[in-house]
Amino acid sequence: MTSRLAEGISALELARRAVQLARRAGAEQCDAIVIAASESDVTVRLGEVEKLIEAGSLGLGLRVISGGRTAVGSTSDLSPAALEQFARETVELAAISAPDEYAGLPEPALLARDVSASAVGLYDERIEALSPDEKIRIARACEAAALAADRRVTNTDGASLSTRVADIALANSHGFEGTYPATSISLVVEAIADDAEGKKRNGYWYTAERSLSRLLPPEEVGRIAARRAVDQLGARKVPTTRVPVVFEPMTAVSLLGHLAGCATGDALYRGATFLASREGRQLASPLVTIVDDPTIPGRFGTRPFDGEGVATRPNPLVETGLFRGFLLDCYTARRLGRTTTGSAHRGLESPPSPGASNLLWQPGDLDPSAIIAGIERGLYVTSLMGAGFNPATGDYSRGAAGFWIEHGRLAYPVTEVNISGNLAGMLAAVDAVGSDLTWFGSAAAPTVRISEMTVSGL
């Protein structure tokens, strides 16, 4: 993406101008974020183009803080007169808001310095250069591979290719200025297979990266989706029991999401997390190490600075089973008497809030087949349904499907079961971690075995 927008002004210059205008209007502190993006979405179903969308957007978000009073606004009208009026009105809105002693920009010493060096690998010009015809070809190839993989695959829910090319810029009244380009591309397909009784079984797969070279070949994505659909043909229910449960990498990633959502400063100061009293204590098995790392080159959650301009850094959440701490932005850090971890996320219309970037469950040294081989009876989970997780207590209960394990082998497909436990207990009961680390967007996990969970079925 070009560094200058259609009007001849860059995203960073727009952010800088908004900060200057807000200061001129009386803001004590302020920051502005600008996102200029072009996006596309192509969906092909049964070889025909169902959807082809190309869209562009340009928006600016402004945060004003005066006397602890904060206002956040956004606009897409960036003409000089409109921007001046917008800045003035945002300052006026802050003046009538309730004061908050914890509001404020980051201390200058915390702000990122060498932004360009840490932004390497976030932009791929080949994604920007993809033509609509090339995007359609990729989606068609993916779907065609799914349909050709097995005669029992009789339909699809379509294959979709999405791309995004963006310039992100942030400036604040402490003198911070940072900008970087970022690209992303994702491909997903859902295959539908028919079993002997006429029941439909669905299986999907996807790949999402910042660069075209890392994207899985479309034919491979299609074949994996087809196999996952066919593998569920003839799926059965099982009686309610307590057995070992193995999470394949994609389902293990969901456990990362649950944990990270509970490990934020927001959740801590609101008392809405089961992790509140566990900091510095043993939470999980010594086999478990989980890191949030926004500095991994070229990954989906990588960024040179956070939503407040603070330098990013790796933050261990769990280290050999020990819960190390929470992800913080400046606001939650001040409320808790701590220092930000550089974990602020920021949208155009909302203030910063803490969250994860690249979540990584460190792999072990076991082959996944060895993890399954060690189980006499158990469940291998390949998909999860529902939202049965309570962050305040850690209680976990979700619908699942996968395979029943007997005598160390996958015996038959299983559907319409429920797995339940408590996330703290589940992490403590991890007794095997695979070597097969797999990335899914901004999270990566290996195969993980939990020694015992309740599986509810018949």
mmCIF file of C-alpha atoms in Angstrom, residues 14-380:
data_model
loop_
_atom_site.group_PDB
_atom_site.id
_atom_site.type_symbol
_atom_site.label_atom_id
_atom_site.label_comp_id
_atom_site.label_asym_id
_atom_site.label_seq_id
_atom_site.Cartn_x
_atom_site.Cartn_y
_atom_site.Cartn_z
ATOM 1 C CA LEU A 14 -3.509 12.886 9.391
ATOM 2 C CA ALA A 15 -2.922 11.520 12.902
ATOM 3 C CA ARG A 16 -0.373 14.244 13.595
ATOM 4 C CA ARG A 17 -2.780 16.931 12.384
ATOM 5 C CA ALA A 18 -5.590 15.642 14.611
ATOM 6 C CA VAL A 19 -3.315 15.774 17.656
ATOM 7 C CA GLN A 20 -2.263 19.335 16.834
ATOM 8 C CA LEU A 21 -5.879 20.446 16.393
ATOM 9 C CA ALA A 22 -6.984 18.827 19.662
ATOM 10 C CA ARG A 23 -4.137 20.470 21.546
ATOM 11 C CA ARG A 24 -5.011 23.810 19.998
ATOM 12 C CA ALA A 25 -8.609 23.315 21.150
ATOM 13 C CA GLY A 26 -7.480 22.842 24.749
ATOM 14 C CA ALA A 27 -6.726 19.126 25.219
ATOM 15 C CA GLU A 28 -4.133 18.403 27.899
ATOM 16 C CA GLN A 29 -3.329 15.001 26.411
ATOM 17 C CA CYS A 30 -4.524 13.305 23.253
ATOM 18 C CA ASP A 31 -3.750 10.602 20.738
ATOM 19 C CA ALA A 32 -5.064 9.799 17.283
ATOM 20 C CA ILE A 33 -5.147 6.590 15.297
ATOM 21 C CA VAL A 34 -5.709 6.426 11.541
ATOM 22 C CA ILE A 35 -6.494 3.235 9.632
ATOM 23 C CA ALA A 36 -6.581 3.285 5.833
ATOM 24 C CA ALA A 37 -7.540 -0.095 4.425
ATOM 25 C CA SER A 38 -8.591 -1.816 1.239
ATOM 26 C CA GLU A 39 -10.378 -5.138 1.622
ATOM 27 C CA SER A 40 -11.686 -7.827 -0.662
ATOM 28 C CA ASP A 41 -13.860 -10.887 -0.165
ATOM 29 C CA VAL A 42 -14.444 -13.540 -2.832
ATOM 30 C CA THR A 43 -16.785 -16.502 -2.312
ATOM 31 C CA VAL A 44 -17.118 -19.341 -4.803
ATOM 32 C CA ARG A 45 -19.730 -22.076 -4.471
ATOM 33 C CA LEU A 46 -19.947 -25.036 -6.842
ATOM 34 C CA GLY A 47 -17.573 -23.253 -9.147
ATOM 35 C CA GLU A 48 -19.641 -20.103 -9.476
ATOM 36 C CA VAL A 49 -18.785 -16.722 -7.985
ATOM 37 C CA GLU A 50 -21.356 -15.983 -5.278
ATOM 38 C CA LYS A 51 -19.763 -12.847 -3.878
ATOM 39 C CA LEU A 52 -17.055 -10.449 -4.988
ATOM 40 C CA ILE A 53 -16.546 -7.389 -2.813
ATOM 41 C CA GLU A 54 -13.792 -4.793 -3.093
ATOM 42 C CA ALA A 55 -13.978 -1.970 -0.564
ATOM 43 C CA GLY A 56 -11.840 0.778 0.857
ATOM 44 C CA SER A 57 -12.055 2.652 4.135
ATOM 45 C CA LEU A 58 -10.323 5.552 5.832
ATOM 46 C CA GLY A 59 -11.055 6.543 9.390
ATOM 47 C CA LEU A 60 -9.556 8.434 12.314
ATOM 48 C CA GLY A 61 -10.087 7.893 16.009
ATOM 49 C CA LEU A 62 -9.254 10.624 18.537
ATOM 50 C CA ARG A 63 -8.890 10.288 22.301
ATOM 51 C CA VAL A 64 -8.800 13.449 24.408
ATOM 52 C CA ILE A 65 -7.879 13.511 28.109
ATOM 53 C CA SER A 66 -8.110 16.678 30.205
ATOM 54 C CA GLY A 67 -8.126 16.700 33.986
ATOM 55 C CA GLY A 68 -8.765 12.970 33.984
ATOM 56 C CA ARG A 69 -11.846 13.483 31.822
ATOM 57 C CA THR A 70 -11.815 11.407 28.641
ATOM 58 C CA ALA A 71 -13.690 11.440 25.358
ATOM 59 C CA VAL A 72 -13.202 9.191 22.345
ATOM 60 C CA GLY A 73 -14.614 9.903 18.907
ATOM 61 C CA SER A 74 -14.133 8.811 15.313
ATOM 62 C CA THR A 75 -14.701 10.318 11.890
ATOM 63 C CA SER A 76 -14.328 9.461 8.235
ATOM 64 C CA ASP A 77 -14.656 13.085 7.090
ATOM 65 C CA LEU A 78 -11.034 14.184 7.078
ATOM 66 C CA SER A 79 -11.282 17.444 5.183
ATOM 67 C CA PRO A 80 -9.418 20.256 6.992
ATOM 68 C CA ALA A 81 -12.549 22.069 8.184
ATOM 69 C CA ALA A 82 -14.333 18.895 9.271
ATOM 70 C CA LEU A 83 -11.292 17.588 11.118
ATOM 71 C CA GLU A 84 -10.889 20.873 12.993
ATOM 72 C CA GLN A 85 -14.532 20.820 14.050
ATOM 73 C CA PHE A 86 -14.297 17.159 15.065
ATOM 74 C CA ALA A 87 -11.244 17.820 17.260
ATOM 75 C CA ARG A 88 -12.935 20.786 18.913
ATOM 76 C CA GLU A 89 -16.126 18.826 19.621
ATOM 77 C CA THR A 90 -14.169 15.904 21.091
ATOM 78 C CA VAL A 91 -12.389 18.294 23.464
ATOM 79 C CA GLU A 92 -15.755 19.783 24.456
ATOM 80 C CA LEU A 93 -17.159 16.313 25.084
ATOM 81 C CA ALA A 94 -14.247 15.440 27.351
ATOM 82 C CA ALA A 95 -14.928 18.546 29.435
ATOM 83 C CA ILE A 96 -18.368 17.257 30.462
ATOM 84 C CA SER A 97 -17.377 13.636 31.115
ATOM 85 C CA ALA A 98 -16.730 12.174 34.558
ATOM 86 C CA PRO A 99 -13.128 12.438 35.782
ATOM 87 C CA ASP A 100 -11.062 9.295 36.295
ATOM 88 C CA GLU A 101 -7.767 9.506 38.159
ATOM 89 C CA TYR A 102 -6.330 6.596 36.177
ATOM 90 C CA ALA A 103 -6.874 8.097 32.721
ATOM 91 C CA GLY A 104 -3.862 9.271 30.762
ATOM 92 C CA LEU A 105 -1.374 8.586 28.014
ATOM 93 C CA PRO A 106 1.646 6.342 28.575
ATOM 94 C CA GLU A 107 4.677 7.838 30.260
ATOM 95 C CA PRO A 108 7.102 8.953 27.505
ATOM 96 C CA ALA A 109 9.781 6.451 28.586
ATOM 97 C CA LEU A 110 7.437 3.570 27.713
ATOM 98 C CA LEU A 111 6.832 4.614 24.115
ATOM 99 C CA ALA A 112 8.274 2.618 21.220
ATOM 100 C CA ARG A 113 11.409 3.956 19.566
ATOM 101 C CA ASP A 114 12.547 2.037 16.484
ATOM 102 C CA VAL A 115 9.186 1.278 14.896
ATOM 103 C CA SER A 116 10.390 0.459 11.380
ATOM 104 C CA ALA A 117 12.795 -2.280 12.471
ATOM 105 C CA SER A 118 10.109 -4.149 14.418
ATOM 106 C CA ALA A 119 7.513 -3.901 11.629
ATOM 107 C CA VAL A 120 9.423 -6.253 9.304
ATOM 108 C CA GLY A 121 7.323 -9.002 7.773
ATOM 109 C CA LEU A 122 3.918 -7.384 8.249
ATOM 110 C CA TYR A 123 3.452 -6.350 4.625
ATOM 111 C CA ASP A 124 3.512 -8.453 1.450
ATOM 112 C CA GLU A 125 3.212 -6.538 -1.815
ATOM 113 C CA ARG A 126 2.072 -9.733 -3.575
ATOM 114 C CA ILE A 127 -1.188 -9.643 -1.637
ATOM 115 C CA GLU A 128 -1.803 -6.066 -2.721
ATOM 116 C CA ALA A 129 -1.030 -7.041 -6.324
ATOM 117 C CA LEU A 130 -3.522 -9.949 -6.490
ATOM 118 C CA SER A 131 -6.148 -9.309 -9.171
ATOM 119 C CA PRO A 132 -9.818 -10.248 -8.737
ATOM 120 C CA ASP A 133 -9.325 -13.035 -11.290
ATOM 121 C CA GLU A 134 -6.414 -14.461 -9.288
ATOM 122 C CA LYS A 135 -8.471 -14.386 -6.089
ATOM 123 C CA ILE A 136 -11.335 -16.192 -7.824
ATOM 124 C CA ARG A 137 -8.889 -18.776 -9.184
ATOM 125 C CA ILE A 138 -7.522 -19.515 -5.691
ATOM 126 C CA ALA A 139 -11.018 -19.902 -4.205
ATOM 127 C CA ARG A 140 -12.112 -22.146 -7.106
ATOM 128 C CA ALA A 141 -9.033 -24.340 -6.769
ATOM 129 C CA CYS A 142 -9.708 -24.783 -3.075
ATOM 130 C CA GLU A 143 -13.341 -25.781 -3.541
ATOM 131 C CA ALA A 144 -12.585 -28.020 -6.523
ATOM 132 C CA ALA A 145 -9.999 -29.931 -4.476
ATOM 133 C CA ALA A 146 -12.555 -30.486 -1.713
ATOM 134 C CA LEU A 147 -15.149 -31.838 -4.166
ATOM 135 C CA ALA A 148 -12.621 -34.072 -5.913
ATOM 136 C CA ALA A 149 -11.074 -35.508 -2.770
ATOM 137 C CA ASP A 150 -13.801 -38.084 -2.089
ATOM 138 C CA ARG A 151 -16.964 -39.124 -3.944
ATOM 139 C CA ARG A 152 -18.905 -38.839 -0.682
ATOM 140 C CA VAL A 153 -18.280 -35.075 -0.674
ATOM 141 C CA THR A 154 -21.367 -33.969 -2.583
ATOM 142 C CA ASN A 155 -21.592 -30.290 -1.773
ATOM 143 C CA THR A 156 -19.831 -27.364 -0.164
ATOM 144 C CA ASP A 157 -20.785 -24.251 1.698
ATOM 145 C CA GLY A 158 -18.364 -22.416 -0.540
ATOM 146 C CA ALA A 159 -14.744 -21.343 -0.478
ATOM 147 C CA SER A 160 -13.899 -17.772 0.527
ATOM 148 C CA LEU A 161 -10.705 -15.804 0.034
ATOM 149 C CA SER A 162 -10.318 -12.537 1.954
ATOM 150 C CA THR A 163 -7.516 -9.985 1.763
ATOM 151 C CA ARG A 164 -6.732 -6.788 3.611
ATOM 152 C CA VAL A 165 -4.091 -4.162 2.934
ATOM 153 C CA ALA A 166 -3.796 -1.400 5.514
ATOM 154 C CA ASP A 167 -1.737 1.510 6.734
ATOM 155 C CA ILE A 168 -1.932 2.034 10.512
ATOM 156 C CA ALA A 169 -0.681 5.248 12.106
ATOM 157 C CA LEU A 170 -0.690 6.507 15.691
ATOM 158 C CA ALA A 171 0.432 9.851 17.099
ATOM 159 C CA ASN A 172 0.103 11.412 20.547
ATOM 160 C CA SER A 173 0.778 14.655 22.364
ATOM 161 C CA HIS A 174 3.872 13.220 24.064
ATOM 162 C CA GLY A 175 5.591 13.272 20.694
ATOM 163 C CA PHE A 176 5.134 9.643 19.710
ATOM 164 C CA GLU A 177 4.600 8.975 16.025
ATOM 165 C CA GLY A 178 4.487 5.535 14.487
ATOM 166 C CA THR A 179 3.151 3.986 11.313
ATOM 167 C CA TYR A 180 3.383 0.671 9.499
ATOM 168 C CA PRO A 181 1.739 -1.146 6.587
ATOM 169 C CA ALA A 182 0.102 -4.527 7.179
ATOM 170 C CA THR A 183 -1.394 -7.155 4.918
ATOM 171 C CA SER A 184 -3.419 -10.275 5.574
ATOM 172 C CA ILE A 185 -4.931 -13.071 3.531
ATOM 173 C CA SER A 186 -7.198 -15.935 4.559
ATOM 174 C CA LEU A 187 -8.815 -18.867 2.783
ATOM 175 C CA VAL A 188 -11.573 -21.095 4.160
ATOM 176 C CA VAL A 189 -13.748 -23.855 2.724
ATOM 177 C CA GLU A 190 -16.470 -26.068 4.176
ATOM 178 C CA ALA A 191 -17.088 -29.478 2.622
ATOM 179 C CA ILE A 192 -20.337 -31.416 3.016
ATOM 180 C CA ALA A 193 -20.454 -35.226 2.867
ATOM 181 C CA ASP A 194 -23.410 -37.648 2.836
ATOM 182 C CA ASP A 195 -23.418 -40.779 4.974
ATOM 183 C CA ALA A 196 -25.391 -43.982 4.330
ATOM 184 C CA GLU A 197 -28.440 -42.655 6.185
ATOM 185 C CA GLY A 198 -28.504 -39.414 4.227
ATOM 186 C CA LYS A 199 -27.169 -37.319 7.106
ATOM 187 C CA LYS A 200 -24.968 -34.394 6.220
ATOM 188 C CA ARG A 201 -21.552 -34.105 7.834
ATOM 189 C CA ASN A 202 -19.603 -30.881 7.545
ATOM 190 C CA GLY A 203 -15.901 -30.315 7.756
ATOM 191 C CA TYR A 204 -13.996 -27.079 7.267
ATOM 192 C CA TRP A 205 -10.399 -25.909 7.156
ATOM 193 C CA TYR A 206 -8.708 -22.573 6.809
ATOM 194 C CA THR A 207 -5.386 -20.846 6.511
ATOM 195 C CA ALA A 208 -4.648 -17.226 7.462
ATOM 196 C CA GLU A 209 -1.345 -15.394 7.111
ATOM 197 C CA ARG A 210 0.223 -11.970 6.573
ATOM 198 C CA SER A 211 2.134 -13.148 3.491
ATOM 199 C CA LEU A 212 1.106 -15.126 0.441
ATOM 200 C CA SER A 213 4.116 -17.450 0.682
ATOM 201 C CA ARG A 214 3.016 -18.766 4.084
ATOM 202 C CA LEU A 215 -0.551 -19.473 3.005
ATOM 203 C CA LEU A 216 -1.314 -23.187 2.627
ATOM 204 C CA PRO A 217 -1.857 -24.207 -1.007
ATOM 205 C CA PRO A 218 -5.574 -23.942 -1.822
ATOM 206 C CA GLU A 219 -5.696 -27.589 -2.912
ATOM 207 C CA GLU A 220 -4.363 -28.687 0.480
ATOM 208 C CA VAL A 221 -6.965 -26.618 2.323
ATOM 209 C CA GLY A 222 -9.708 -28.216 0.212
ATOM 210 C CA ARG A 223 -8.449 -31.761 0.751
ATOM 211 C CA ILE A 224 -8.174 -31.300 4.515
ATOM 212 C CA ALA A 225 -11.733 -29.937 4.706
ATOM 213 C CA ALA A 226 -13.007 -32.912 2.674
ATOM 214 C CA ARG A 227 -11.197 -35.405 4.870
ATOM 215 C CA ARG A 228 -12.593 -33.827 8.023
ATOM 216 C CA ALA A 229 -16.129 -34.088 6.621
ATOM 217 C CA VAL A 230 -15.717 -37.695 5.474
ATOM 218 C CA ASP A 231 -14.095 -38.677 8.773
ATOM 219 C CA GLN A 232 -17.353 -37.812 10.564
ATOM 220 C CA LEU A 233 -19.511 -40.157 8.475
ATOM 221 C CA GLY A 234 -21.219 -42.714 10.683
ATOM 222 C CA ALA A 235 -20.469 -40.762 13.844
ATOM 223 C CA ARG A 236 -21.929 -42.176 17.052
ATOM 224 C CA LYS A 237 -22.731 -41.051 20.541
ATOM 225 C CA VAL A 238 -20.948 -42.535 23.551
ATOM 226 C CA PRO A 239 -22.097 -43.190 27.121
ATOM 227 C CA THR A 240 -21.297 -40.624 29.801
ATOM 228 C CA THR A 241 -17.929 -41.391 31.343
ATOM 229 C CA ARG A 242 -14.662 -39.908 32.598
ATOM 230 C CA VAL A 243 -11.716 -40.531 30.290
ATOM 231 C CA PRO A 244 -8.592 -38.868 28.924
ATOM 232 C CA VAL A 245 -9.345 -36.181 26.335
ATOM 233 C CA VAL A 246 -6.955 -35.202 23.553
ATOM 234 C CA PHE A 247 -7.305 -31.787 21.906
ATOM 235 C CA GLU A 248 -5.953 -31.553 18.368
ATOM 236 C CA PRO A 249 -4.036 -28.290 17.704
ATOM 237 C CA MET A 250 -7.043 -26.340 16.366
ATOM 238 C CA THR A 251 -9.166 -27.169 19.417
ATOM 239 C CA ALA A 252 -6.219 -26.619 21.776
ATOM 240 C CA VAL A 253 -6.037 -23.076 20.373
ATOM 241 C CA SER A 254 -9.519 -22.452 21.795
ATOM 242 C CA LEU A 255 -8.173 -23.176 25.283
ATOM 243 C CA LEU A 256 -5.575 -20.459 24.695
ATOM 244 C CA GLY A 257 -8.349 -18.008 23.888
ATOM 245 C CA HIS A 258 -10.246 -18.818 27.071
ATOM 246 C CA LEU A 259 -7.136 -18.413 29.207
ATOM 247 C CA ALA A 260 -6.029 -15.146 27.581
ATOM 248 C CA GLY A 261 -9.493 -13.627 28.009
ATOM 249 C CA CYS A 262 -9.188 -14.252 31.745
ATOM 250 C CA ALA A 263 -5.619 -12.932 31.937
ATOM 251 C CA THR A 264 -6.318 -9.247 31.215
ATOM 252 C CA GLY A 265 -6.177 -6.270 33.528
ATOM 253 C CA ASP A 266 -9.836 -5.541 32.767
ATOM 254 C CA ALA A 267 -10.887 -8.941 34.062
ATOM 255 C CA LEU A 268 -8.650 -8.607 37.124
ATOM 256 C CA TYR A 269 -9.799 -5.219 38.415
ATOM 257 C CA ARG A 270 -13.427 -6.082 37.734
ATOM 258 C CA GLY A 271 -13.058 -9.345 39.656
ATOM 259 C CA ALA A 272 -14.282 -11.291 36.632
ATOM 260 C CA THR A 273 -11.540 -13.900 36.356
ATOM 261 C CA PHE A 274 -10.788 -17.203 38.063
ATOM 262 C CA LEU A 275 -7.090 -16.236 37.859
ATOM 263 C CA ALA A 276 -7.393 -13.357 40.345
ATOM 264 C CA SER A 277 -5.672 -15.117 43.256
ATOM 265 C CA ARG A 278 -3.361 -17.358 41.242
ATOM 266 C CA GLU A 279 -0.623 -14.938 40.166
ATOM 267 C CA GLY A 280 2.812 -16.355 40.897
ATOM 268 C CA ARG A 281 1.308 -19.717 41.839
ATOM 269 C CA GLN A 282 1.222 -23.090 40.153
ATOM 270 C CA LEU A 283 -1.770 -23.138 37.826
ATOM 271 C CA ALA A 284 -0.988 -25.813 35.264
ATOM 272 C CA SER A 285 1.090 -28.899 34.682
ATOM 273 C CA PRO A 286 4.853 -28.267 34.397
ATOM 274 C CA LEU A 287 4.410 -29.302 30.748
ATOM 275 C CA VAL A 288 2.476 -26.100 30.038
ATOM 276 C CA THR A 289 4.210 -22.920 28.853
ATOM 277 C CA ILE A 290 2.097 -20.238 27.169
ATOM 278 C CA VAL A 291 3.437 -16.922 25.881
ATOM 279 C CA ASP A 292 1.782 -13.893 24.315
ATOM 280 C CA ASP A 293 4.344 -12.549 21.882
ATOM 281 C CA PRO A 294 3.626 -9.593 19.548
ATOM 282 C CA THR A 295 7.242 -9.553 18.320
ATOM 283 C CA ILE A 296 7.299 -12.811 16.284
ATOM 284 C CA PRO A 297 8.219 -11.740 12.740
ATOM 285 C CA GLY A 298 5.387 -11.799 10.217
ATOM 286 C CA ARG A 299 2.630 -13.269 12.377
ATOM 287 C CA PHE A 300 -1.010 -12.193 12.472
ATOM 288 C CA GLY A 301 -0.830 -10.551 15.893
ATOM 289 C CA THR A 302 2.606 -8.985 15.433
ATOM 290 C CA ARG A 303 2.881 -5.198 15.773
ATOM 291 C CA PRO A 304 5.739 -2.774 16.436
ATOM 292 C CA PHE A 305 3.789 -0.814 19.065
ATOM 293 C CA ASP A 306 0.554 -1.353 20.926
ATOM 294 C CA GLY A 307 -2.654 0.680 20.737
ATOM 295 C CA GLU A 308 -1.119 3.413 22.911
ATOM 296 C CA GLY A 309 2.292 3.578 21.237
ATOM 297 C CA VAL A 310 4.002 1.497 23.914
ATOM 298 C CA ALA A 311 6.824 -0.788 22.781
ATOM 299 C CA THR A 312 5.625 -4.373 22.478
ATOM 300 C CA ARG A 313 7.333 -7.314 24.150
ATOM 301 C CA PRO A 314 6.772 -11.024 24.848
ATOM 302 C CA ASN A 315 4.679 -11.634 27.954
ATOM 303 C CA PRO A 316 4.698 -15.123 29.498
ATOM 304 C CA LEU A 317 1.295 -16.106 30.831
ATOM 305 C CA VAL A 318 2.159 -19.585 32.048
ATOM 306 C CA GLU A 319 5.737 -20.780 32.484
ATOM 307 C CA THR A 320 6.271 -24.488 33.236
ATOM 308 C CA GLY A 321 2.880 -24.423 34.909
ATOM 309 C CA LEU A 322 3.367 -21.214 36.920
ATOM 310 C CA PHE A 323 0.885 -18.399 36.198
ATOM 311 C CA ARG A 324 3.099 -15.377 35.610
ATOM 312 C CA GLY A 325 0.656 -12.501 35.300
ATOM 313 C CA PHE A 326 -1.844 -10.413 33.402
ATOM 314 C CA LEU A 327 -1.875 -8.468 30.137
ATOM 315 C CA LEU A 328 -2.187 -4.739 30.870
ATOM 316 C CA ASP A 329 -2.688 -1.435 29.107
ATOM 317 C CA CYS A 330 -1.874 1.869 30.814
ATOM 318 C CA TYR A 331 -5.314 2.342 32.343
ATOM 319 C CA THR A 332 -5.607 -1.093 33.931
ATOM 320 C CA ALA A 333 -1.968 -0.947 35.010
ATOM 321 C CA ARG A 334 -2.576 2.299 36.912
ATOM 322 C CA ARG A 335 -5.722 0.915 38.543
ATOM 323 C CA LEU A 336 -3.734 -2.081 39.729
ATOM 324 C CA GLY A 337 -0.596 -0.167 40.726
ATOM 325 C CA ARG A 338 1.479 -1.770 37.990
ATOM 326 C CA THR A 339 3.138 -1.005 34.654
ATOM 327 C CA THR A 340 1.652 -1.670 31.244
ATOM 328 C CA THR A 341 2.788 -4.836 29.451
ATOM 329 C CA GLY A 342 2.410 -3.174 26.029
ATOM 330 C CA SER A 343 -0.812 -5.105 25.413
ATOM 331 C CA ALA A 344 -3.244 -2.301 24.527
ATOM 332 C CA HIS A 345 -5.584 -2.814 21.580
ATOM 333 C CA ARG A 346 -7.298 0.164 19.998
ATOM 334 C CA GLY A 347 -10.139 0.693 17.560
ATOM 335 C CA LEU A 348 -11.269 3.907 15.954
ATOM 336 C CA GLU A 349 -14.370 4.220 18.134
ATOM 337 C CA SER A 350 -13.195 2.872 21.464
ATOM 338 C CA PRO A 351 -10.496 3.586 24.058
ATOM 339 C CA PRO A 352 -7.554 1.211 24.458
ATOM 340 C CA SER A 353 -8.076 -2.047 26.318
ATOM 341 C CA PRO A 354 -5.698 -4.935 27.051
ATOM 342 C CA GLY A 355 -5.704 -8.120 25.007
ATOM 343 C CA ALA A 356 -3.584 -10.836 23.445
ATOM 344 C CA SER A 357 -1.491 -10.628 20.283
ATOM 345 C CA ASN A 358 0.221 -13.877 19.189
ATOM 346 C CA LEU A 359 -0.693 -16.628 21.638
ATOM 347 C CA LEU A 360 1.776 -19.506 21.605
ATOM 348 C CA TRP A 361 1.467 -22.799 23.499
ATOM 349 C CA GLN A 362 5.042 -24.072 23.489
ATOM 350 C CA PRO A 363 5.290 -27.556 21.923
ATOM 351 C CA GLY A 364 6.631 -30.660 23.603
ATOM 352 C CA ASP A 365 8.599 -33.520 22.074
ATOM 353 C CA LEU A 366 5.910 -36.197 21.625
ATOM 354 C CA ASP A 367 4.537 -37.296 18.284
ATOM 355 C CA PRO A 368 0.722 -36.980 18.282
ATOM 356 C CA SER A 369 0.396 -40.697 17.497
ATOM 357 C CA ALA A 370 2.333 -41.493 20.671
ATOM 358 C CA ILE A 371 -0.041 -39.329 22.696
ATOM 359 C CA ILE A 372 -3.016 -41.304 21.381
ATOM 360 C CA ALA A 373 -1.201 -44.637 21.725
ATOM 361 C CA GLY A 374 -0.974 -44.158 25.477
ATOM 362 C CA ILE A 375 -4.778 -44.164 25.928
ATOM 363 C CA GLU A 376 -6.883 -47.280 26.509
ATOM 364 C CA ARG A 377 -10.216 -45.453 26.205
ATOM 365 C CA GLY A 378 -10.690 -41.762 25.523
ATOM 366 C CA LEU A 379 -11.837 -38.967 23.250
ATOM 367 C CA TYR A 380 -9.891 -37.156 20.497
#
